[in-house]
GROMACS .gro file of C-alpha atoms in nm:
model
  441
    1MET     CA    1   9.329  11.157  -0.228
    2ASN     CA    2   9.411  11.490  -0.069
    3ILE     CA    3   9.728  11.439   0.137
    4LYS     CA    4   9.679  11.766   0.323
    5LYS     CA    5   9.335  11.661   0.447
    6ILE     CA    6   9.467  11.319   0.549
    7LYS     CA    7   9.741  11.489   0.754
    8ILE     CA    8   9.478  11.698   0.933
    9ILE     CA    9   9.278  11.384   1.020
   10ILE     CA   10   9.595  11.207   1.135
   11LYS     CA   11   9.678  11.500   1.363
   12ARG     CA   12   9.325  11.508   1.501
   13GLU     CA   13   9.321  11.132   1.572
   14PHE     CA   14   9.667  11.142   1.729
   15LEU     CA   15   9.611  11.442   1.958
   16THR     CA   16   9.261  11.328   2.059
   17ARG     CA   17   9.388  10.992   2.179
   18VAL     CA   18   9.719  11.086   2.341
   19ARG     CA   19   9.547  11.352   2.553
   20LYS     CA   20   9.306  11.104   2.706
   21LYS     CA   21   9.368  11.010   3.070
   22SER     CA   22   9.324  10.643   2.984
   23PHE     CA   23   9.608  10.663   2.731
   24ILE     CA   24   9.840  10.835   2.978
   25ILE     CA   25   9.759  10.589   3.259
   26VAL     CA   26   9.800  10.279   3.040
   27THR     CA   27  10.120  10.414   2.884
   28LEU     CA   28  10.277  10.480   3.225
   29LEU     CA   29  10.158  10.167   3.407
   30THR     CA   30  10.216   9.904   3.137
   31PRO     CA   31  10.600   9.921   3.156
   32PHE     CA   32  10.581   9.829   3.525
   33PHE     CA   33  10.369   9.522   3.439
   34LEU     CA   34  10.606   9.425   3.158
   35ALA     CA   35  10.909   9.473   3.383
   36SER     CA   36  10.748   9.265   3.657
   37PHE     CA   37  10.673   8.994   3.400
   38MET     CA   38  11.045   8.984   3.317
   39VAL     CA   39  11.182   9.010   3.672
   40ILE     CA   40  10.934   8.829   3.899
   41PRO     CA   41  10.975   8.478   3.745
   42GLY     CA   42  11.348   8.495   3.818
   43LEU     CA   43  11.284   8.608   4.176
   44MET     CA   44  11.019   8.341   4.230
   45ALA     CA   45  11.262   8.075   4.112
   46THR     CA   46  11.487   8.158   4.407
   47ILE     CA   47  11.209   8.145   4.665
   48LYS     CA   48  11.165   7.808   4.828
   49ASP     CA   49  10.923   7.681   5.086
   50SER     CA   50  11.112   7.705   5.414
   51GLY     CA   51  10.867   7.482   5.602
   52LYS     CA   52  10.961   7.122   5.677
   53LYS     CA   53  10.736   6.852   5.533
   54GLU     CA   54  10.717   6.520   5.717
   55ILE     CA   55  10.622   6.224   5.500
   56ILE     CA   56  10.531   5.874   5.613
   57VAL     CA   57  10.680   5.598   5.396
   58ILE     CA   58  10.523   5.251   5.407
   59ASP     CA   59  10.771   5.042   5.207
   60HIS     CA   60  10.668   4.677   5.166
   61THR     CA   61  10.979   4.609   4.954
   62ASN     CA   62  11.239   4.746   5.199
   63LYS     CA   63  11.429   4.853   4.886
   64VAL     CA   64  11.304   5.206   4.823
   65ALA     CA   65  11.323   5.344   5.177
   66PRO     CA   66  11.707   5.353   5.190
   67LEU     CA   67  11.706   5.570   4.876
   68LEU     CA   68  11.471   5.832   5.025
   69ALA     CA   69  11.718   6.048   5.212
   70ASP     CA   70  11.605   6.354   5.408
   71THR     CA   71  11.653   6.692   5.245
   72ASP     CA   72  11.637   7.053   5.365
   73GLU     CA   73  11.263   7.049   5.303
   74LEU     CA   74  11.160   6.683   5.339
   75ILE     CA   75  11.172   6.452   5.639
   76PHE     CA   76  11.087   6.086   5.573
   77ARG     CA   77  10.955   5.864   5.852
   78PHE     CA   78  10.946   5.495   5.774
   79GLU     CA   79  10.670   5.273   5.912
   80SER     CA   80  10.596   4.905   5.875
   81GLY     CA   81  10.288   4.696   5.942
   82LYS     CA   82  10.055   4.988   5.865
   83THR     CA   83   9.837   5.100   5.576
   84PRO     CA   84   9.753   5.446   5.438
   85SER     CA   85   9.405   5.412   5.592
   86ASP     CA   86   9.560   5.434   5.938
   87TYR     CA   87   9.648   5.799   5.867
   88LYS     CA   88   9.339   5.892   5.668
   89ASP     CA   89   9.148   6.068   5.947
   90ASN     CA   90   9.432   6.231   6.139
   91LEU     CA   91   9.700   6.318   5.882
   92ASP     CA   92   9.688   6.692   5.945
   93ALA     CA   93   9.642   6.648   6.320
   94GLN     CA   94   9.975   6.464   6.336
   95GLY     CA   95  10.147   6.737   6.137
   96LEU     CA   96  10.210   6.506   5.842
   97TYR     CA   97  10.224   6.618   5.480
   98ALA     CA   98  10.167   6.290   5.296
   99VAL     CA   99  10.183   5.911   5.308
  100VAL     CA  100  10.379   5.714   5.047
  101ASN     CA  101  10.266   5.355   4.997
  102ILE     CA  102  10.511   5.129   4.811
  103ASP     CA  103  10.365   4.791   4.721
  104SER     CA  104  10.585   4.483   4.720
  105LEU     CA  105  10.482   4.400   4.362
  106ILE     CA  106  10.646   4.707   4.208
  107LEU     CA  107  10.979   4.525   4.179
  108HIS     CA  108  10.823   4.282   3.932
  109GLU     CA  109  10.591   4.514   3.739
  110HIS     CA  110  10.691   4.647   3.398
  111HIS     CA  111  10.536   4.987   3.482
  112PRO     CA  112  10.556   5.011   3.864
  113GLN     CA  113  10.307   5.242   4.036
  114VAL     CA  114  10.346   5.418   4.370
  115PHE     CA  115  10.062   5.598   4.549
  116ILE     CA  116  10.101   5.915   4.755
  117TYR     CA  117   9.810   6.011   4.982
  118SER     CA  118   9.753   6.360   5.120
  119THR     CA  119   9.479   6.606   5.210
  120LYS     CA  120   9.626   6.863   4.969
  121GLN     CA  121   9.779   6.872   4.623
  122ILE     CA  122  10.124   6.711   4.618
  123ASN     CA  123  10.421   6.923   4.517
  124PRO     CA  124  10.549   6.803   4.174
  125ASP     CA  125  10.907   6.814   4.304
  126ILE     CA  126  10.815   6.559   4.574
  127GLN     CA  127  10.649   6.335   4.316
  128ARG     CA  128  10.963   6.351   4.105
  129TYR     CA  129  11.187   6.273   4.404
  130VAL     CA  130  10.987   5.963   4.497
  131ARG     CA  131  10.961   5.848   4.135
  132ILE     CA  132  11.339   5.864   4.084
  133ALA     CA  133  11.399   5.663   4.403
  134VAL     CA  134  11.149   5.394   4.297
  135GLU     CA  135  11.299   5.370   3.947
  136LYS     CA  136  11.649   5.331   4.089
  137ALA     CA  137  11.535   5.062   4.335
  138VAL     CA  138  11.358   4.864   4.063
  139GLN     CA  139  11.657   4.887   3.829
  140GLU     CA  140  11.899   4.771   4.098
  141GLU     CA  141  11.674   4.480   4.195
  142ARG     CA  142  11.644   4.362   3.835
  143LEU     CA  143  12.018   4.391   3.774
  144LEU     CA  144  12.090   4.175   4.078
  145LYS     CA  145  11.917   3.884   3.905
  146TYR     CA  146  12.207   3.867   3.658
  147ASN     CA  147  12.461   3.800   3.938
  148ILE     CA  148  12.714   4.045   3.798
  149GLU     CA  149  13.022   4.084   4.015
  150ASN     CA  150  13.125   4.434   4.124
  151LEU     CA  151  12.796   4.570   3.990
  152ASP     CA  152  12.815   4.900   4.182
  153GLU     CA  153  13.163   4.978   4.051
  154ILE     CA  154  13.059   4.892   3.697
  155LEU     CA  155  12.753   5.118   3.714
  156LYS     CA  156  12.958   5.407   3.851
  157GLU     CA  157  13.209   5.364   3.572
  158VAL     CA  158  12.961   5.343   3.285
  159ARG     CA  159  12.721   5.609   3.411
  160THR     CA  160  12.772   5.914   3.187
  161GLU     CA  161  12.607   6.254   3.153
  162ALA     CA  162  12.670   6.397   2.807
  163GLN     CA  163  12.653   6.770   2.736
  164VAL     CA  164  12.574   6.876   2.380
  165ARG     CA  165  12.704   7.220   2.282
  166THR     CA  166  12.612   7.380   1.951
  167MET     CA  167  12.871   7.587   1.766
  168VAL     CA  168  12.801   7.827   1.480
  169TRP     CA  169  13.046   7.937   1.212
  170SER     CA  170  13.014   8.306   1.132
  171SER     CA  171  13.066   8.453   0.784
  172ALA     CA  172  13.420   8.547   0.891
  173GLY     CA  173  13.494   8.185   0.984
  174GLU     CA  174  13.481   8.247   1.360
  175GLU     CA  175  13.345   7.975   1.586
  176LYS     CA  176  13.096   8.079   1.854
  177GLU     CA  177  12.877   7.882   2.090
  178SER     CA  178  12.503   7.916   2.030
  179GLN     CA  179  12.198   7.854   2.249
  180VAL     CA  180  11.873   7.789   2.062
  181ALA     CA  181  11.675   7.890   2.374
  182VAL     CA  182  11.792   8.250   2.327
  183TYR     CA  183  11.660   8.253   1.969
  184MET     CA  184  11.331   8.099   2.079
  185ILE     CA  185  11.271   8.354   2.355
  186ILE     CA  186  11.345   8.650   2.125
  187SER     CA  187  11.119   8.503   1.855
  188MET     CA  188  10.840   8.437   2.105
  189VAL     CA  189  10.851   8.791   2.243
  190CYS     CA  190  10.855   8.953   1.896
  191GLY     CA  191  10.575   8.735   1.761
  192PHE     CA  192  10.357   8.790   2.068
  193PHE     CA  193  10.407   9.168   2.054
  194ILE     CA  194  10.305   9.173   1.687
  195TYR     CA  195   9.988   8.977   1.767
  196MET     CA  196   9.900   9.189   2.070
  197PHE     CA  197   9.955   9.528   1.905
  198ILE     CA  198   9.778   9.443   1.579
  199PHE     CA  199   9.475   9.310   1.764
  200MET     CA  200   9.467   9.592   2.019
  201PHE     CA  201   9.512   9.890   1.785
  202GLY     CA  202   9.313   9.733   1.500
  203SER     CA  203   9.018   9.699   1.737
  204MET     CA  204   9.072  10.061   1.841
  205VAL     CA  205   9.017  10.167   1.478
  206MET     CA  206   8.692   9.970   1.460
  207ARG     CA  207   8.558  10.116   1.786
  208GLY     CA  208   8.656  10.468   1.675
  209VAL     CA  209   8.462  10.429   1.350
  210ILE     CA  210   8.155  10.298   1.536
  211GLU     CA  211   8.168  10.585   1.788
  212GLU     CA  212   8.182  10.851   1.516
  213LYS     CA  213   7.905  10.679   1.324
  214THR     CA  214   7.667  10.645   1.618
  215SER     CA  215   7.731  11.003   1.737
  216ARG     CA  216   7.665  11.133   1.384
  217VAL     CA  217   7.996  11.324   1.391
  218VAL     CA  218   8.094  11.149   1.070
  219GLU     CA  219   7.810  11.325   0.882
  220VAL     CA  220   7.981  11.657   0.946
  221ILE     CA  221   8.331  11.532   0.867
  222ILE     CA  222   8.229  11.349   0.548
  223SER     CA  223   8.102  11.675   0.397
  224SER     CA  224   8.462  11.804   0.383
  225VAL     CA  225   8.666  11.492   0.302
  226LYS     CA  226   8.628  11.177   0.099
  227PRO     CA  227   8.547  10.853   0.284
  228ILE     CA  228   8.881  10.695   0.187
  229GLU     CA  229   9.066  11.003   0.317
  230LEU     CA  230   8.879  10.978   0.646
  231MET     CA  231   8.950  10.606   0.674
  232MET     CA  232   9.320  10.638   0.593
  233GLY     CA  233   9.359  10.937   0.825
  234LYS     CA  234   9.203  10.743   1.112
  235ILE     CA  235   9.415  10.432   1.045
  236LEU     CA  236   9.742  10.625   1.015
  237GLY     CA  237   9.661  10.847   1.313
  238ILE     CA  238   9.611  10.549   1.540
  239ALA     CA  239   9.928  10.395   1.391
  240CYS     CA  240  10.120  10.700   1.516
  241VAL     CA  241   9.963  10.653   1.859
  242ALA     CA  242  10.067  10.287   1.855
  243LEU     CA  243  10.428  10.365   1.759
  244LEU     CA  244  10.455  10.631   2.030
  245GLN     CA  245  10.312  10.399   2.294
  246PHE     CA  246  10.530  10.112   2.174
  247ALA     CA  247  10.847  10.325   2.192
  248ILE     CA  248  10.762  10.448   2.544
  249TRP     CA  249  10.683  10.097   2.669
  250ILE     CA  250  11.009   9.949   2.536
  251THR     CA  251  11.227  10.236   2.661
  252VAL     CA  252  11.073  10.261   3.008
  253THR     CA  253  11.052   9.882   3.054
  254LEU     CA  254  11.421   9.834   2.972
  255GLY     CA  255  11.507  10.122   3.204
  256ILE     CA  256  11.309   9.973   3.494
  257VAL     CA  257  11.459   9.625   3.444
  258THR     CA  258  11.812   9.772   3.428
  259ILE     CA  259  11.758   9.968   3.751
  260ILE     CA  260  11.612   9.665   3.934
  261GLN     CA  261  11.899   9.444   3.822
  262GLY     CA  262  12.147   9.709   3.930
  263ILE     CA  263  11.989   9.736   4.276
  264MET     CA  264  11.955   9.361   4.330
  265GLY     CA  265  12.279   9.265   4.160
  266GLY     CA  266  12.097   9.089   3.876
  267VAL     CA  267  11.803   8.858   3.893
  268PRO     CA  268  11.930   8.507   3.950
  269SER     CA  269  11.811   8.237   3.722
  270GLY     CA  270  11.691   7.899   3.831
  271ASN     CA  271  11.435   7.628   3.791
  272MET     CA  272  11.079   7.739   3.805
  273PRO     CA  273  10.882   7.561   4.076
  274GLY     CA  274  10.607   7.328   3.969
  275PRO     CA  275  10.546   7.194   3.618
  276ALA     CA  276  10.788   7.356   3.376
  277GLY     CA  277  10.627   7.524   3.080
  278ARG     CA  278  10.794   7.598   2.751
  279MET     CA  279  10.928   7.937   2.858
  280SER     CA  280  11.043   7.800   3.191
  281GLN     CA  281  11.225   7.512   3.023
  282MET     CA  282  11.405   7.746   2.786
  283THR     CA  283  11.513   7.960   3.082
  284GLN     CA  284  11.644   7.650   3.257
  285ASP     CA  285  11.844   7.552   2.949
  286MET     CA  286  11.999   7.896   2.937
  287SER     CA  287  12.086   7.898   3.307
  288VAL     CA  288  12.257   7.560   3.274
  289SER     CA  289  12.469   7.680   2.984
  290GLY     CA  290  12.598   7.988   3.161
  291ALA     CA  291  12.618   8.360   3.086
  292ASP     CA  292  12.914   8.327   2.845
  293SER     CA  293  12.713   8.103   2.614
  294ILE     CA  294  12.414   8.340   2.625
  295PHE     CA  295  12.624   8.644   2.538
  296SER     CA  296  12.795   8.445   2.263
  297THR     CA  297  12.453   8.362   2.117
  298LEU     CA  298  12.333   8.722   2.142
  299SER     CA  299  12.639   8.837   1.948
  300LEU     CA  300  12.528   8.614   1.658
  301ILE     CA  301  12.183   8.774   1.632
  302ASN     CA  302  12.141   9.062   1.389
  303PHE     CA  303  11.947   9.292   1.623
  304PRO     CA  304  11.924   9.588   1.378
  305LEU     CA  305  11.754   9.351   1.132
  306VAL     CA  306  11.525   9.211   1.404
  307VAL     CA  307  11.418   9.560   1.518
  308THR     CA  308  11.371   9.683   1.159
  309ALA     CA  309  11.164   9.376   1.071
  310LEU     CA  310  10.959   9.420   1.390
  311VAL     CA  311  10.868   9.778   1.296
  312CYS     CA  312  10.796   9.692   0.930
  313TYR     CA  313  10.580   9.389   1.004
  314PHE     CA  314  10.395   9.570   1.281
  315LEU     CA  315  10.313   9.866   1.055
  316LEU     CA  316  10.216   9.660   0.751
  317GLY     CA  317  10.031   9.400   0.958
  318TYR     CA  318   9.849   9.673   1.148
  319LEU     CA  319   9.755   9.858   0.827
  320LEU     CA  320   9.627   9.535   0.673
  321TYR     CA  321   9.407   9.437   0.967
  322ALA     CA  322   9.310   9.794   1.060
  323SER     CA  323   9.166   9.840   0.710
  324MET     CA  324   8.945   9.536   0.759
  325PHE     CA  325   8.849   9.648   1.110
  326ALA     CA  326   8.756   9.993   0.973
  327ALA     CA  327   8.534   9.832   0.709
  328ILE     CA  328   8.365   9.619   0.978
  329GLY     CA  329   8.307   9.926   1.196
  330SER     CA  330   8.154  10.122   0.910
  331ALA     CA  331   7.909   9.840   0.835
  332SER     CA  332   7.793   9.812   1.198
  333ASP     CA  333   7.597  10.035   1.433
  334ASN     CA  334   7.730   9.881   1.757
  335ASP     CA  335   7.978   9.624   1.891
  336THR     CA  336   7.716   9.348   1.884
  337ASP     CA  337   7.669   9.381   1.508
  338THR     CA  338   8.044   9.338   1.450
  339GLN     CA  339   8.049   8.983   1.585
  340GLN     CA  340   7.928   8.825   1.259
  341PHE     CA  341   8.221   8.982   1.071
  342MET     CA  342   8.495   8.947   1.334
  343LEU     CA  343   8.563   8.573   1.317
  344PRO     CA  344   8.680   8.551   0.952
  345VAL     CA  345   8.903   8.857   1.008
  346THR     CA  346   9.058   8.754   1.338
  347LEU     CA  347   9.086   8.379   1.264
  348PRO     CA  348   9.409   8.411   1.057
  349LEU     CA  349   9.555   8.630   1.331
  350ILE     CA  350   9.476   8.372   1.599
  351LEU     CA  351   9.594   8.089   1.372
  352GLY     CA  352   9.925   8.270   1.324
  353MET     CA  353   9.968   8.282   1.701
  354PHE     CA  354   9.933   7.904   1.725
  355LEU     CA  355  10.156   7.841   1.422
  356MET     CA  356  10.432   8.036   1.596
  357MET     CA  357  10.470   7.746   1.840
  358HIS     CA  358  10.571   7.525   1.548
  359THR     CA  359  10.798   7.791   1.400
  360PHE     CA  360  10.999   7.830   1.724
  361GLN     CA  361  11.115   7.470   1.690
  362HIS     CA  362  11.122   7.440   1.310
  363PRO     CA  363  11.196   7.786   1.165
  364ASP     CA  364  11.306   7.645   0.826
  365SER     CA  365  11.024   7.393   0.776
  366THR     CA  366  10.796   7.407   0.473
  367LEU     CA  367  10.498   7.506   0.690
  368SER     CA  368  10.694   7.791   0.850
  369PHE     CA  369  10.812   7.914   0.509
  370TRP     CA  370  10.468   7.928   0.347
  371CYS     CA  371  10.300   8.075   0.654
  372SER     CA  372  10.563   8.350   0.655
  373MET     CA  373  10.462   8.430   0.295
  374ILE     CA  374  10.084   8.429   0.347
  375PRO     CA  375  10.014   8.796   0.429
  376PHE     CA  376   9.753   8.729   0.698
  377THR     CA  377   9.993   8.521   0.909
  378SER     CA  378  10.334   8.650   0.793
  379PRO     CA  379  10.366   8.930   1.057
  380MET     CA  380  10.375   8.673   1.339
  381ILE     CA  381  10.542   8.382   1.161
  382MET     CA  382  10.821   8.578   0.994
  383MET     CA  383  10.903   8.754   1.322
  384ALA     CA  384  10.933   8.409   1.477
  385ARG     CA  385  11.191   8.322   1.207
  386VAL     CA  386  11.394   8.642   1.175
  387ALA     CA  387  11.605   8.588   1.487
  388PHE     CA  388  11.715   8.245   1.357
  389GLY     CA  389  11.831   8.398   1.030
  390VAL     CA  390  11.622   8.430   0.714
  391PRO     CA  391  11.756   8.464   0.356
  392PRO     CA  392  11.715   8.827   0.237
  393TRP     CA  393  11.507   8.723  -0.063
  394GLU     CA  394  11.250   8.550   0.162
  395LEU     CA  395  11.222   8.860   0.381
  396ALA     CA  396  11.187   9.089   0.078
  397LEU     CA  397  10.929   8.862  -0.089
  398SER     CA  398  10.724   8.836   0.229
  399LEU     CA  399  10.719   9.215   0.275
  400LEU     CA  400  10.632   9.266  -0.093
  401ILE     CA  401  10.337   9.025  -0.074
  402LEU     CA  402  10.220   9.184   0.252
  403THR     CA  403  10.239   9.534   0.101
  404GLY     CA  404  10.052   9.430  -0.213
  405THR     CA  405   9.781   9.260  -0.008
  406PHE     CA  406   9.746   9.569   0.210
  407VAL     CA  407   9.692   9.790  -0.097
  408ALA     CA  408   9.427   9.550  -0.232
  409ILE     CA  409   9.250   9.525   0.105
  410VAL     CA  410   9.246   9.905   0.143
  411PHE     CA  411   9.086   9.934  -0.203
  412PHE     CA  412   8.798   9.702  -0.114
  413ALA     CA  413   8.771   9.826   0.246
  414ALA     CA  414   8.731  10.182   0.117
  415LYS     CA  415   8.435  10.071  -0.098
  416ILE     CA  416   8.264   9.920   0.208
  417TYR     CA  417   8.353  10.221   0.422
  418ARG     CA  418   8.213  10.468   0.168
  419VAL     CA  419   7.869  10.303   0.169
  420GLY     CA  420   7.848  10.179   0.528
  421ILE     CA  421   7.963  10.492   0.711
  422LEU     CA  422   7.636  10.674   0.632
  423MET     CA  423   7.401  10.376   0.667
  424TYR     CA  424   7.206  10.346   0.992
  425GLY     CA  425   6.953  10.111   1.146
  426LYS     CA  426   7.013   9.815   0.915
  427LYS     CA  427   7.191   9.491   0.994
  428VAL     CA  428   7.425   9.427   0.703
  429SER     CA  429   7.494   9.077   0.569
  430TRP     CA  430   7.796   8.932   0.392
  431LYS     CA  431   7.600   8.936   0.067
  432GLU     CA  432   7.551   9.312   0.092
  433LEU     CA  433   7.919   9.369   0.171
  434TRP     CA  434   8.009   9.179  -0.144
  435LYS     CA  435   7.765   9.397  -0.339
  436TRP     CA  436   7.924   9.714  -0.197
  437MET     CA  437   8.272   9.599  -0.299
  438ARG     CA  438   8.157   9.560  -0.661
  439TYR     CA  439   8.021   9.916  -0.686
  440LYS     CA  440   8.213  10.110  -0.952
  441ASN     CA  441   8.145  10.457  -0.809
   0.00000   0.00000   0.00000
């Protein structure tokens, strides 16, 4: 291969793409979306519905009602001798939010059920509030059957809320508090970025090859350079574009978040309204533990290693998949023809995204280890493990396998590219691709 010619192609690909208006617009606007993704959830957690909600409670047990105390948002009105049907047609007209019907049998049922009626979807926080009151009433009623003296005092004395704190010994023997939620969030962000950038810029290589092929520009270029030089120049040129865009996004996003936090005095943390997802739950765990614990955990993470691994796995993962995307583009005349080849190529990438969910919770499991060695999933899985701490030999072996696989894939992709880039008007099959890969010259 002629390195000088490859450099010229890299420069052409890089300058052509960074001068496009679409590149400039996306590069400048994306940091604002990323910053809003980081800041808005914290702001939303502090926003509460200021409107009062009046709820009718029909308690046939007379045991649950005393436990449903009014709050800043909820006003409970207790009724007797009525049924939910009495409010069915005029619930909204009376300014009521919902009707809670508590059957007398719930005190004797193993799994008591309570029904809440409304004309709209019930807030999960209200469901939880009612459920806790019912559970407490049922427990108290069942305990009374045992005729235990001073039951209330005994319950107050034995009721305990334990707090489990994890401590980590450093190599120097120091003891620091650690929060696994911090590791999980960093791993999730790194793994997701790897997936997003590989898929986005790998697809860009494929579309670029198809565009040049359909416009017949490649016929002019191929007369001056070898097909493998053209393919590598295109792949590396777009890699430079990706690294530039990645660096700008990270720098500008962190700057925007820092400025917003400075203006607002920091984004307060809190419970996310509604059903808590995995990210929301991790944020709640962190907020409960306090800032000191978070900073203590961050001091345990080897950020230079995390950043270095992020760059290495992005580059090698991108080069691996971009080579396959380039081969697919060369064998197709349009985006529709690529569909038959896309699934086998993108399936490991998508599978790696799902396997990350397991790795967040079990970074040292056998499945996580082997998936971090398999080159088609290792960019996502290993990045999900690095923050937790990975033995150097595992990291080195994973990178070595990924590099070797990339070299082998480039070799076979170049064979497909060499034949397919000048073939028009024919729908290629997998059998023909296999035949192209076995060509000696």
